[in-house]
Amino acid sequence: MPYSGSIGARVETLEPGFARMVLKERRAVRNHLRSVHAVALTNLGELSSGLAMLTGLPPGMRGIVVRLTTEYFEKARGVLTAECRCEVEASTQERELDVSASISNSDGREVARVTARWKVGPTPARA
């Protein structure tokens, strides 16, 4: 994931249906208000939602984001933790899933919540 790697987040825990990631505030992800940029937070939430959801899909399935929303609650500073827990059916039918990730600061206060709508379905056969 070349683009997502640009924020420098680290995967702390990854298992089917669950992802925990850590992002340390630093100059490269800061905005003019000396807090983590809104889009870096959205990137972190989308990435953690995708990792949690995709690791829970049956083999031969893939997903793509079709909608992304972020709610911001306060300035994000310091070490941030994104967590996403989701239930994914073993179905191989095409469908859409809303998956949310919560981003908290080191005090445990939620600073943002990202909800990604993922369109999932079978990976097409290669010709």
Coordinates of C-alpha atoms in Angstrom, one line a residue:
M1 CA 0.0 0.0 0.0
P2 CA 2.3 2.7 -1.2
Y3 CA 0.0 5.7 -0.5
S4 CA -1.1 4.5 2.9
G5 CA 2.5 3.9 3.9
S6 CA 3.1 7.6 3.5
I7 CA 1.7 8.4 6.9
G8 CA 4.2 6.0 8.6
A9 CA 1.6 4.1 10.8
R10 CA 2.6 0.9 12.4
V11 CA 0.4 -2.2 12.6
E12 CA 0.4 -3.3 16.2
T13 CA -2.3 -6.1 16.0
L14 CA -3.8 -7.7 13.0
E15 CA -6.2 -10.7 13.0
P16 CA -9.4 -11.5 11.1
G17 CA -11.9 -8.7 11.9
F18 CA -9.5 -6.7 14.1
A19 CA -6.7 -4.2 13.5
R20 CA -4.9 -1.9 15.8
M21 CA -2.5 0.7 14.4
V22 CA -0.3 3.4 15.9
L23 CA 0.7 6.7 14.4
K24 CA 3.2 9.0 16.1
E25 CA 2.7 12.7 15.5
R26 CA 5.6 14.2 13.6
R27 CA 6.2 17.0 11.2
A28 CA 5.4 15.0 8.1
V29 CA 1.7 14.5 9.2
R30 CA 1.2 17.8 11.0
N31 CA -1.0 20.7 9.8
H32 CA -0.6 24.4 10.4
L33 CA -2.3 24.1 13.8
R34 CA 0.5 21.7 15.1
S35 CA -1.8 18.7 15.2
V36 CA -2.2 15.7 13.0
H37 CA -3.7 16.6 9.6
A38 CA -7.3 15.7 8.9
V39 CA -6.4 13.6 5.9
A40 CA -3.7 11.7 7.7
L41 CA -6.4 10.8 10.3
T42 CA -8.7 9.7 7.5
N43 CA -5.9 7.7 5.9
L44 CA -5.2 5.9 9.2
G45 CA -8.9 5.1 9.8
E46 CA -9.4 3.8 6.3
L47 CA -6.3 1.7 6.5
S48 CA -7.2 0.1 9.8
S49 CA -10.8 -0.6 8.6
G50 CA -9.5 -2.2 5.4
L51 CA -7.0 -4.4 7.2
A52 CA -9.6 -5.6 9.8
M53 CA -12.2 -6.2 7.1
L54 CA -10.0 -7.7 4.4
T55 CA -8.3 -10.2 6.7
G56 CA -11.8 -11.5 7.6
L57 CA -12.9 -12.1 4.1
P58 CA -12.9 -15.6 2.6
P59 CA -10.1 -16.4 0.1
G60 CA -10.8 -15.2 -3.4
M61 CA -12.5 -12.0 -2.3
R62 CA -11.5 -8.3 -2.6
G63 CA -12.8 -4.9 -1.5
I64 CA -12.7 -1.3 -2.6
V65 CA -13.9 1.8 -0.7
V66 CA -16.9 3.4 -2.3
R67 CA -17.6 6.0 0.5
L68 CA -15.5 7.5 3.2
T69 CA -16.6 9.7 6.1
T70 CA -14.6 11.1 9.0
E71 CA -15.9 12.8 12.2
Y72 CA -13.4 14.9 14.0
F73 CA -13.8 15.5 17.8
E74 CA -10.7 17.3 18.9
K75 CA -7.2 18.1 17.7
A76 CA -5.1 14.9 17.4
R77 CA -1.7 15.1 19.0
G78 CA 1.0 12.7 20.2
V79 CA 0.7 9.0 19.8
L80 CA -2.6 8.0 18.2
T81 CA -4.1 4.5 18.1
A82 CA -6.7 3.4 15.5
E83 CA -8.8 0.4 16.3
C84 CA -11.3 -1.4 14.1
R85 CA -13.3 -4.4 15.0
C86 CA -15.8 -5.8 12.5
E87 CA -17.8 -9.0 11.8
V88 CA -17.4 -10.2 8.2
E89 CA -19.7 -12.9 6.8
A90 CA -18.1 -15.9 5.1
S91 CA -20.3 -15.1 2.1
T92 CA -18.7 -14.8 -1.4
Q93 CA -21.6 -12.7 -2.6
E94 CA -21.0 -9.1 -3.8
R95 CA -22.2 -6.6 -1.1
E96 CA -21.4 -3.4 0.7
L97 CA -20.2 -3.2 4.3
D98 CA -19.8 -0.1 6.5
V99 CA -16.7 -0.5 8.7
S100 CA -15.7 2.0 11.3
A101 CA -12.4 2.7 13.0
S102 CA -11.9 4.8 16.1
I103 CA -8.8 6.9 16.6
S104 CA -7.8 7.8 20.2
N105 CA -5.0 9.8 21.7
S106 CA -2.7 8.6 24.5
D107 CA -5.3 9.7 27.1
G108 CA -7.8 7.3 25.5
R109 CA -10.0 10.1 24.2
E110 CA -11.5 9.5 20.8
V111 CA -10.2 12.2 18.4
A112 CA -11.8 10.9 15.2
R113 CA -14.0 8.2 13.8
V114 CA -13.7 7.0 10.2
T115 CA -16.4 5.0 8.5
A116 CA -15.5 3.3 5.2
R117 CA -18.2 1.7 3.0
W118 CA -16.4 -1.2 1.3
K119 CA -17.8 -2.9 -1.8
V120 CA -16.7 -6.5 -1.5
G121 CA -17.0 -9.4 -4.0
P122 CA -15.2 -12.2 -5.7
T123 CA -11.9 -11.4 -7.4
P124 CA -12.5 -11.7 -11.1
A125 CA -10.7 -14.6 -12.9
R126 CA -7.7 -13.6 -15.0
A127 CA -7.9 -14.2 -18.7

